[in-house]
């Protein structure tokens, strides 16, 4: 069992973070926020994939103005990503944004921090302090000799102090590094000092496979340690893929489930069907299904049902023959490799009708 560290609770829109809430899945649009249509389309795609909170970049006043329409049509809460310009933060709050990602120490003098905090308080808009190991203050880099975990935590706490000074506590914190080990160490150190919710992720993790592996290792360790309240898997890829990887990380640790789990055996010299293609096609066909169940795609009709006996439903293929099984018991035989996928999908549809009818 994973014993999660208890943190303060806050709400991004109607989505609870910290406290007793589950770990939330986030992503970020890579569209031009000024384009309301394309940004809205991507937000909907992310939400359909299971994203619970979406962040959008706000580089200028035109993007801030577009937030009004984007927020009105969004099915999930939105966070405005602000760099340096406090006026854009105020405009985003006026537009109805649900959360801010802004570092108060980087937006100018005390009066500018006062203005943002006052507006955020009035609208109950939480602020995420986001420290990135690649953009730390030069003084901290000199003090610690580089972007160490200690430097990242000190930077975060400096920003926190500015908000606490103004009696603002709807705060969550991220400490992101492209180093898995530095990220883990930073979050562990932070958790010893404050109880604000943690937004966790490995930044600049890389392309699909490399980024998924680094994220799974880093986030998996953090979650096992009981840390993390909301997450983003950062990939150089379609943001929708980030959401899928995030859910698989949560599923692997038994923290949350969404959609079917697909298990499939590795190919070997005994495989007599195109197992790789079949498994990929099954996965693609089930992409939009939200029901939680286990599907097995196996390459051996002799051992497949036994090896995957815990699967709710599965298929095993051999030379010109396939068998469909439920909980290890054979229910149908299929002739012809071309019939394996369509007949299996029919059986899954039947299975889901029965499951939903209970």
CSV table of C-alpha atoms in Angstrom, one decimal:
chain,number,residue,atom,x,y,z
A,1,UNK,CA,0.0,0.0,0.0
A,2,UNK,CA,1.1,3.5,-0.8
A,3,UNK,CA,0.6,5.9,2.1
A,4,UNK,CA,0.3,9.4,0.6
A,5,UNK,CA,1.6,12.4,2.5
A,6,UNK,CA,-1.3,14.6,3.5
A,7,UNK,CA,-1.2,18.0,2.0
A,8,UNK,CA,-3.4,21.1,2.1
A,9,UNK,CA,-6.5,20.9,-0.1
A,10,UNK,CA,-7.2,23.5,-2.8
A,11,UNK,CA,-9.5,23.6,-5.8
A,12,UNK,CA,-8.8,24.4,-9.4
A,13,UNK,CA,-12.3,25.2,-10.6
A,14,UNK,CA,-14.3,22.2,-9.2
A,15,UNK,CA,-11.3,19.8,-9.2
A,16,UNK,CA,-9.9,19.2,-5.7
A,17,UNK,CA,-6.1,18.8,-5.3
A,18,UNK,CA,-4.3,17.7,-2.2
A,19,UNK,CA,-6.0,16.5,0.9
A,20,UNK,CA,-7.9,13.3,0.3
A,21,UNK,CA,-8.2,13.8,-3.4
A,22,UNK,CA,-6.7,11.4,-5.9
A,23,UNK,CA,-3.6,12.4,-7.9
A,24,UNK,CA,-4.9,14.6,-10.7
A,25,UNK,CA,-3.8,14.3,-14.4
A,26,UNK,CA,-2.8,17.5,-16.1
A,27,UNK,CA,-1.4,18.5,-19.5
A,28,UNK,CA,-0.7,21.7,-21.5
A,29,UNK,CA,-1.9,22.8,-24.9
A,30,UNK,CA,0.8,23.3,-27.5
A,31,UNK,CA,-1.6,25.4,-29.6
A,32,UNK,CA,-1.5,29.2,-30.1
A,33,UNK,CA,-3.8,30.4,-27.4
A,34,UNK,CA,-4.8,33.3,-29.5
A,35,UNK,CA,-6.5,30.8,-31.8
A,36,UNK,CA,-9.7,30.0,-29.9
A,37,UNK,CA,-10.8,27.2,-32.2
A,38,UNK,CA,-7.6,25.1,-32.3
A,39,UNK,CA,-7.0,25.6,-28.6
A,40,UNK,CA,-10.6,24.6,-27.8
A,41,UNK,CA,-10.4,21.6,-30.0
A,42,UNK,CA,-7.2,20.4,-28.3
A,43,UNK,CA,-8.7,21.0,-24.8
A,44,UNK,CA,-11.6,18.8,-25.7
A,45,UNK,CA,-9.3,16.1,-27.0
A,46,UNK,CA,-7.3,16.2,-23.8
A,47,UNK,CA,-10.4,16.0,-21.7
A,48,UNK,CA,-11.7,13.1,-23.7
A,49,UNK,CA,-8.4,11.3,-23.0
A,50,UNK,CA,-8.8,11.8,-19.3
A,51,UNK,CA,-7.0,15.1,-18.6
A,52,UNK,CA,-8.6,16.8,-15.6
A,53,UNK,CA,-6.9,20.2,-15.7
A,54,UNK,CA,-5.4,21.9,-18.8
A,55,UNK,CA,-2.7,24.7,-18.8
A,56,UNK,CA,-2.5,27.2,-21.6
A,57,UNK,CA,0.2,29.7,-22.4
A,58,UNK,CA,-0.6,33.4,-22.2
A,59,UNK,CA,2.2,35.2,-24.0
A,60,UNK,CA,0.4,38.5,-24.6
A,61,UNK,CA,-2.8,40.5,-24.3
A,62,UNK,CA,-4.4,38.9,-27.3
A,63,UNK,CA,-4.0,35.5,-25.8
A,64,UNK,CA,-5.4,36.7,-22.4
A,65,UNK,CA,-8.4,38.1,-24.2
A,66,UNK,CA,-9.0,34.8,-26.0
A,67,UNK,CA,-9.3,33.1,-22.6
A,68,UNK,CA,-12.8,34.4,-22.1
A,69,UNK,CA,-14.2,32.3,-25.0
A,70,UNK,CA,-11.8,29.4,-24.4
A,71,UNK,CA,-12.8,29.1,-20.7
A,72,UNK,CA,-16.5,29.4,-21.5
A,73,UNK,CA,-16.4,26.3,-23.7
A,74,UNK,CA,-13.9,24.2,-21.8
A,75,UNK,CA,-15.1,21.0,-20.2
A,76,UNK,CA,-12.3,21.1,-17.6
A,77,UNK,CA,-10.7,23.8,-15.4
A,78,UNK,CA,-7.9,25.9,-17.1
A,79,UNK,CA,-4.6,27.3,-15.7
A,80,UNK,CA,-3.0,30.3,-17.3
A,81,UNK,CA,0.8,30.1,-17.7
A,82,UNK,CA,2.3,33.5,-17.1
A,83,UNK,CA,5.9,34.6,-17.4
A,84,UNK,CA,7.0,37.8,-15.8
A,85,UNK,CA,4.1,40.1,-16.8
A,86,UNK,CA,1.7,40.7,-13.9
A,87,UNK,CA,-0.8,42.5,-16.2
A,88,UNK,CA,-1.3,39.2,-18.1
A,89,UNK,CA,-2.1,37.5,-14.8
A,90,UNK,CA,-4.7,40.1,-14.0
A,91,UNK,CA,-6.2,39.8,-17.4
A,92,UNK,CA,-6.3,36.0,-17.1
A,93,UNK,CA,-8.1,36.3,-13.8
A,94,UNK,CA,-10.6,38.8,-15.3
A,95,UNK,CA,-11.2,36.3,-18.1
A,96,UNK,CA,-12.3,33.7,-15.6
A,97,UNK,CA,-9.3,31.4,-15.5
A,98,UNK,CA,-9.3,28.8,-12.7
A,99,UNK,CA,-5.6,28.8,-11.8
A,100,UNK,CA,-2.4,30.7,-12.4
A,101,UNK,CA,1.1,29.4,-12.9
A,102,UNK,CA,3.3,32.4,-12.0
A,103,UNK,CA,6.3,33.0,-9.9
A,104,UNK,CA,5.6,36.2,-7.8
A,105,UNK,CA,9.2,36.9,-7.3
A,106,UNK,CA,9.7,37.4,-11.1
A,107,UNK,CA,6.9,39.9,-11.8
A,108,UNK,CA,8.3,43.2,-10.5
A,109,UNK,CA,7.9,45.2,-7.3
A,110,UNK,CA,5.7,44.7,-4.2
A,111,UNK,CA,2.8,46.6,-5.7
A,112,UNK,CA,2.6,44.2,-8.7
A,113,UNK,CA,2.7,41.2,-6.3
A,114,UNK,CA,0.0,42.9,-4.2
A,115,UNK,CA,-2.2,43.4,-7.3
A,116,UNK,CA,-2.0,39.8,-8.5
A,117,UNK,CA,-2.5,38.3,-5.0
A,118,UNK,CA,-5.5,40.6,-4.3
A,119,UNK,CA,-7.2,39.6,-7.6
A,120,UNK,CA,-6.5,35.9,-7.0
A,121,UNK,CA,-7.9,36.1,-3.5
A,122,UNK,CA,-11.1,37.8,-4.7
A,123,UNK,CA,-11.7,35.2,-7.4
A,124,UNK,CA,-10.4,32.2,-5.4
A,125,UNK,CA,-7.8,31.5,-8.0
A,126,UNK,CA,-4.9,29.3,-6.7
A,127,UNK,CA,-1.3,30.0,-7.8
A,128,UNK,CA,1.2,27.4,-8.8
A,129,UNK,CA,4.8,28.3,-8.1
A,130,UNK,CA,6.9,26.6,-10.8
A,131,UNK,CA,10.6,26.3,-10.2
A,132,UNK,CA,12.6,24.9,-13.1
A,133,UNK,CA,16.2,23.8,-12.6
A,134,UNK,CA,17.2,25.3,-15.9
A,135,UNK,CA,16.2,28.9,-15.0
A,136,UNK,CA,17.3,29.4,-11.4
A,137,UNK,CA,18.5,32.8,-10.1
A,138,UNK,CA,22.2,33.3,-10.6
A,139,UNK,CA,22.7,34.0,-6.9
A,140,UNK,CA,21.3,30.6,-6.0
A,141,UNK,CA,23.4,28.9,-8.7
A,142,UNK,CA,26.5,30.5,-7.3
A,143,UNK,CA,25.5,29.6,-3.7
A,144,UNK,CA,24.9,25.9,-4.4
A,145,UNK,CA,27.2,25.4,-7.3
A,146,UNK,CA,24.5,24.6,-9.8
A,147,UNK,CA,20.8,23.7,-10.0
A,148,UNK,CA,20.8,21.3,-7.1
A,149,UNK,CA,17.7,20.1,-5.3
A,150,UNK,CA,18.6,22.5,-2.4
A,151,UNK,CA,18.8,25.4,-4.8
A,152,UNK,CA,15.4,24.5,-6.3
A,153,UNK,CA,13.7,24.2,-2.9
A,154,UNK,CA,15.2,27.5,-1.7
A,155,UNK,CA,13.9,29.3,-4.8
A,156,UNK,CA,10.4,27.8,-4.3
A,157,UNK,CA,10.3,28.9,-0.7
A,158,UNK,CA,11.3,32.4,-1.6
A,159,UNK,CA,8.3,32.7,-3.8
A,160,UNK,CA,6.1,31.0,-1.2
A,161,UNK,CA,7.2,33.6,1.4
A,162,UNK,CA,5.9,36.4,-0.9
A,163,UNK,CA,2.5,34.8,-1.0
A,164,UNK,CA,2.3,33.9,2.7
A,165,UNK,CA,3.3,37.4,3.6
A,166,UNK,CA,0.1,38.5,2.0
A,167,UNK,CA,-1.9,35.7,3.8
A,168,UNK,CA,-2.3,33.8,0.6
A,169,UNK,CA,-2.2,30.0,0.9
A,170,UNK,CA,-3.9,28.5,-2.1
A,171,UNK,CA,-0.6,27.4,-3.4
A,172,UNK,CA,0.8,24.4,-5.1
A,173,UNK,CA,4.5,23.9,-6.0
A,174,UNK,CA,6.4,22.3,-8.8
A,175,UNK,CA,10.2,21.6,-8.8
A,176,UNK,CA,11.1,20.4,-12.2
A,177,UNK,CA,14.4,19.2,-13.6
A,178,UNK,CA,15.3,17.1,-16.6
A,179,UNK,CA,17.3,15.0,-14.1
A,180,UNK,CA,15.2,12.2,-12.5
A,181,UNK,CA,17.3,12.0,-9.4
A,182,UNK,CA,17.5,15.7,-8.8
A,183,UNK,CA,13.7,15.9,-9.2
A,184,UNK,CA,13.1,13.2,-6.7
A,185,UNK,CA,15.5,14.7,-4.2
A,186,UNK,CA,14.0,18.1,-4.6
A,187,UNK,CA,10.4,17.0,-3.9
A,188,UNK,CA,11.4,14.9,-0.9
A,189,UNK,CA,13.3,17.9,0.6
A,190,UNK,CA,10.3,20.2,-0.1
A,191,UNK,CA,7.9,17.8,1.6
A,192,UNK,CA,9.9,18.2,4.8
A,193,UNK,CA,9.5,21.9,4.8
A,194,UNK,CA,5.9,22.7,3.7
A,195,UNK,CA,2.6,20.9,3.3
A,196,UNK,CA,1.4,22.6,0.1
A,197,UNK,CA,0.2,20.3,-2.7
A,198,UNK,CA,2.9,19.2,-5.1
A,199,UNK,CA,2.6,19.3,-8.9
A,200,UNK,CA,5.1,16.7,-10.1
A,201,UNK,CA,6.8,15.9,-13.4
A,202,UNK,CA,10.1,15.4,-15.1
A,203,UNK,CA,10.6,18.4,-17.4
A,204,UNK,CA,12.1,18.2,-20.8
A,205,UNK,CA,11.9,14.4,-20.5
A,206,UNK,CA,12.2,13.9,-24.3
A,207,UNK,CA,10.4,12.1,-27.1
A,208,UNK,CA,7.6,9.5,-26.6
A,209,UNK,CA,9.6,6.5,-25.5
A,210,UNK,CA,12.4,8.2,-23.7
A,211,UNK,CA,10.1,10.7,-22.1
A,212,UNK,CA,7.6,8.1,-21.0
A,213,UNK,CA,10.4,6.0,-19.4
A,214,UNK,CA,12.0,8.9,-17.5
A,215,UNK,CA,8.5,10.1,-16.4
A,216,UNK,CA,7.5,6.6,-15.2
A,217,UNK,CA,10.7,6.1,-13.3
A,218,UNK,CA,10.7,9.6,-11.6
A,219,UNK,CA,7.0,9.9,-10.9
A,220,UNK,CA,6.7,6.2,-10.0
A,221,UNK,CA,9.3,6.7,-7.3
A,222,UNK,CA,7.7,9.9,-6.0
A,223,UNK,CA,4.3,8.3,-5.8
A,224,UNK,CA,5.7,5.2,-4.1
A,225,UNK,CA,7.2,7.6,-1.5
A,226,UNK,CA,3.7,9.1,-1.0
A,227,UNK,CA,4.5,12.4,-2.7
A,228,UNK,CA,2.7,14.2,-5.5
A,229,UNK,CA,-0.9,15.5,-5.7
A,230,UNK,CA,-1.1,16.4,-9.4
A,231,UNK,CA,1.0,15.4,-12.3
A,232,UNK,CA,2.1,16.2,-15.9
A,233,UNK,CA,4.0,13.8,-18.1
A,234,UNK,CA,6.1,16.1,-20.3
A,235,UNK,CA,6.7,14.7,-23.8
A,236,UNK,CA,8.0,16.1,-27.1
A,237,UNK,CA,4.9,14.7,-28.6
A,238,UNK,CA,1.1,15.2,-29.0
A,239,UNK,CA,-0.1,16.3,-25.5
A,240,UNK,CA,-2.9,13.7,-25.7
A,241,UNK,CA,-0.2,11.1,-25.5
A,242,UNK,CA,1.0,12.7,-22.2
A,243,UNK,CA,-2.4,11.9,-20.7
A,244,UNK,CA,-2.3,8.3,-21.7
A,245,UNK,CA,1.1,7.8,-20.2
A,246,UNK,CA,0.0,9.5,-17.0
A,247,UNK,CA,-2.9,7.2,-16.5
A,248,UNK,CA,-0.7,4.1,-17.1
A,249,UNK,CA,1.7,5.2,-14.5
A,250,UNK,CA,-1.1,5.6,-12.0
A,251,UNK,CA,-2.6,2.3,-13.0
A,252,UNK,CA,0.7,0.5,-12.6
A,253,UNK,CA,0.9,1.7,-9.0
A,254,UNK,CA,-2.7,0.9,-8.2
A,255,UNK,CA,-3.4,4.5,-7.5
A,256,UNK,CA,-6.1,5.2,-10.2
A,257,UNK,CA,-7.7,3.4,-13.1
A,258,UNK,CA,-9.3,4.6,-16.3
A,259,UNK,CA,-10.2,2.6,-19.4
A,260,UNK,CA,-9.1,-1.0,-20.2
A,261,UNK,CA,-5.7,-2.4,-19.2
A,262,UNK,CA,-4.3,-4.3,-22.2
A,263,UNK,CA,-1.8,-7.0,-21.5
A,264,UNK,CA,0.1,-8.8,-24.3
A,265,UNK,CA,2.9,-11.3,-24.5
A,266,UNK,CA,6.2,-10.6,-26.1
A,267,UNK,CA,6.7,-12.3,-29.4
A,268,UNK,CA,8.9,-15.4,-29.7
A,269,UNK,CA,9.8,-18.1,-32.2
A,270,UNK,CA,6.5,-19.9,-31.6
A,271,UNK,CA,4.3,-16.9,-32.6
A,272,UNK,CA,2.4,-17.7,-35.8
A,273,UNK,CA,0.3,-14.5,-36.1
A,274,UNK,CA,1.2,-10.8,-36.5
A,275,UNK,CA,0.8,-10.3,-32.8
A,276,UNK,CA,2.3,-6.8,-32.7
A,277,UNK,CA,-0.2,-5.5,-35.2
A,278,UNK,CA,-3.1,-7.3,-33.5
A,279,UNK,CA,-2.2,-5.8,-30.1
A,280,UNK,CA,-1.8,-2.4,-31.6
A,281,UNK,CA,-5.2,-2.6,-33.4
A,282,UNK,CA,-7.0,-3.7,-30.2
A,283,UNK,CA,-5.4,-0.9,-28.3
A,284,UNK,CA,-6.4,1.7,-30.9
A,285,UNK,CA,-10.0,0.4,-31.1
A,286,UNK,CA,-10.4,0.6,-27.3
A,287,UNK,CA,-8.8,4.1,-27.0
A,288,UNK,CA,-12.1,5.9,-26.3
A,289,UNK,CA,-13.5,3.3,-23.9
A,290,UNK,CA,-13.6,4.4,-20.2
A,291,UNK,CA,-14.7,1.2,-18.6
A,292,UNK,CA,-12.1,-0.5,-16.4
A,293,UNK,CA,-11.4,-4.1,-17.3
A,294,UNK,CA,-8.5,-6.2,-18.5
A,295,UNK,CA,-7.9,-7.4,-22.1
A,296,UNK,CA,-5.3,-9.9,-23.1
A,297,UNK,CA,-3.8,-10.3,-26.5
A,298,UNK,CA,-1.7,-13.5,-26.6
A,299,UNK,CA,0.3,-15.2,-29.3
A,300,UNK,CA,-0.1,-18.9,-28.3
A,301,UNK,CA,-3.4,-20.8,-28.3
A,302,UNK,CA,-1.9,-23.5,-26.1
A,303,UNK,CA,-0.5,-21.4,-23.2
A,304,UNK,CA,-2.3,-18.1,-23.8
A,305,UNK,CA,-5.5,-18.6,-21.9
A,306,UNK,CA,-3.7,-20.1,-18.9
A,307,UNK,CA,-1.0,-17.4,-18.8
A,308,UNK,CA,-3.7,-14.7,-19.0
A,309,UNK,CA,-6.4,-16.4,-16.9
A,310,UNK,CA,-6.9,-13.3,-14.8
A,311,UNK,CA,-7.9,-11.2,-17.8
A,312,UNK,CA,-11.6,-10.4,-18.1
A,313,UNK,CA,-11.5,-11.2,-21.8
A,314,UNK,CA,-8.7,-12.2,-24.2
A,315,UNK,CA,-7.7,-13.6,-27.5
A,316,UNK,CA,-4.9,-16.0,-28.4
A,317,UNK,CA,-3.9,-16.6,-32.0
A,318,UNK,CA,-2.1,-19.5,-33.8
A,319,UNK,CA,-1.8,-20.6,-37.4
A,320,UNK,CA,-5.2,-19.9,-39.0
A,321,UNK,CA,-6.9,-20.3,-35.6
A,322,UNK,CA,-7.8,-18.0,-32.8
A,323,UNK,CA,-9.5,-18.5,-29.5
A,324,UNK,CA,-11.4,-16.0,-27.4
A,325,UNK,CA,-11.5,-16.6,-23.6
A,326,UNK,CA,-12.9,-15.1,-20.5
A,327,UNK,CA,-11.1,-15.6,-17.2
A,328,UNK,CA,-9.1,-18.4,-18.8
A,329,UNK,CA,-12.1,-20.3,-20.1
A,330,UNK,CA,-12.4,-20.6,-23.9
A,331,UNK,CA,-15.7,-19.2,-25.2
A,332,UNK,CA,-15.2,-19.2,-29.0
A,333,UNK,CA,-12.9,-20.4,-31.7
A,334,UNK,CA,-12.1,-18.3,-34.9
A,335,UNK,CA,-10.9,-19.5,-38.2
A,336,UNK,CA,-8.9,-17.2,-40.5
A,337,UNK,CA,-6.3,-14.6,-39.4
A,338,UNK,CA,-8.3,-11.8,-41.1
A,339,UNK,CA,-11.2,-12.6,-38.7
A,340,UNK,CA,-9.3,-12.3,-35.4
A,341,UNK,CA,-9.7,-8.6,-34.9
A,342,UNK,CA,-13.3,-8.1,-36.0
A,343,UNK,CA,-14.6,-11.1,-34.1
A,344,UNK,CA,-12.7,-10.2,-31.0
A,345,UNK,CA,-14.1,-6.6,-31.1
A,346,UNK,CA,-17.6,-8.1,-31.4
A,347,UNK,CA,-16.9,-10.2,-28.3
A,348,UNK,CA,-15.6,-7.2,-26.4
A,349,UNK,CA,-18.8,-5.2,-27.3
A,350,UNK,CA,-20.9,-8.1,-26.0
A,351,UNK,CA,-18.8,-8.2,-22.9
A,352,UNK,CA,-19.2,-4.5,-22.3
A,353,UNK,CA,-22.9,-4.7,-22.8
A,354,UNK,CA,-23.1,-7.4,-20.1
A,355,UNK,CA,-20.8,-5.4,-17.8
A,356,UNK,CA,-22.7,-2.2,-18.1
A,357,UNK,CA,-26.0,-4.0,-17.7
A,358,UNK,CA,-25.2,-5.1,-14.2
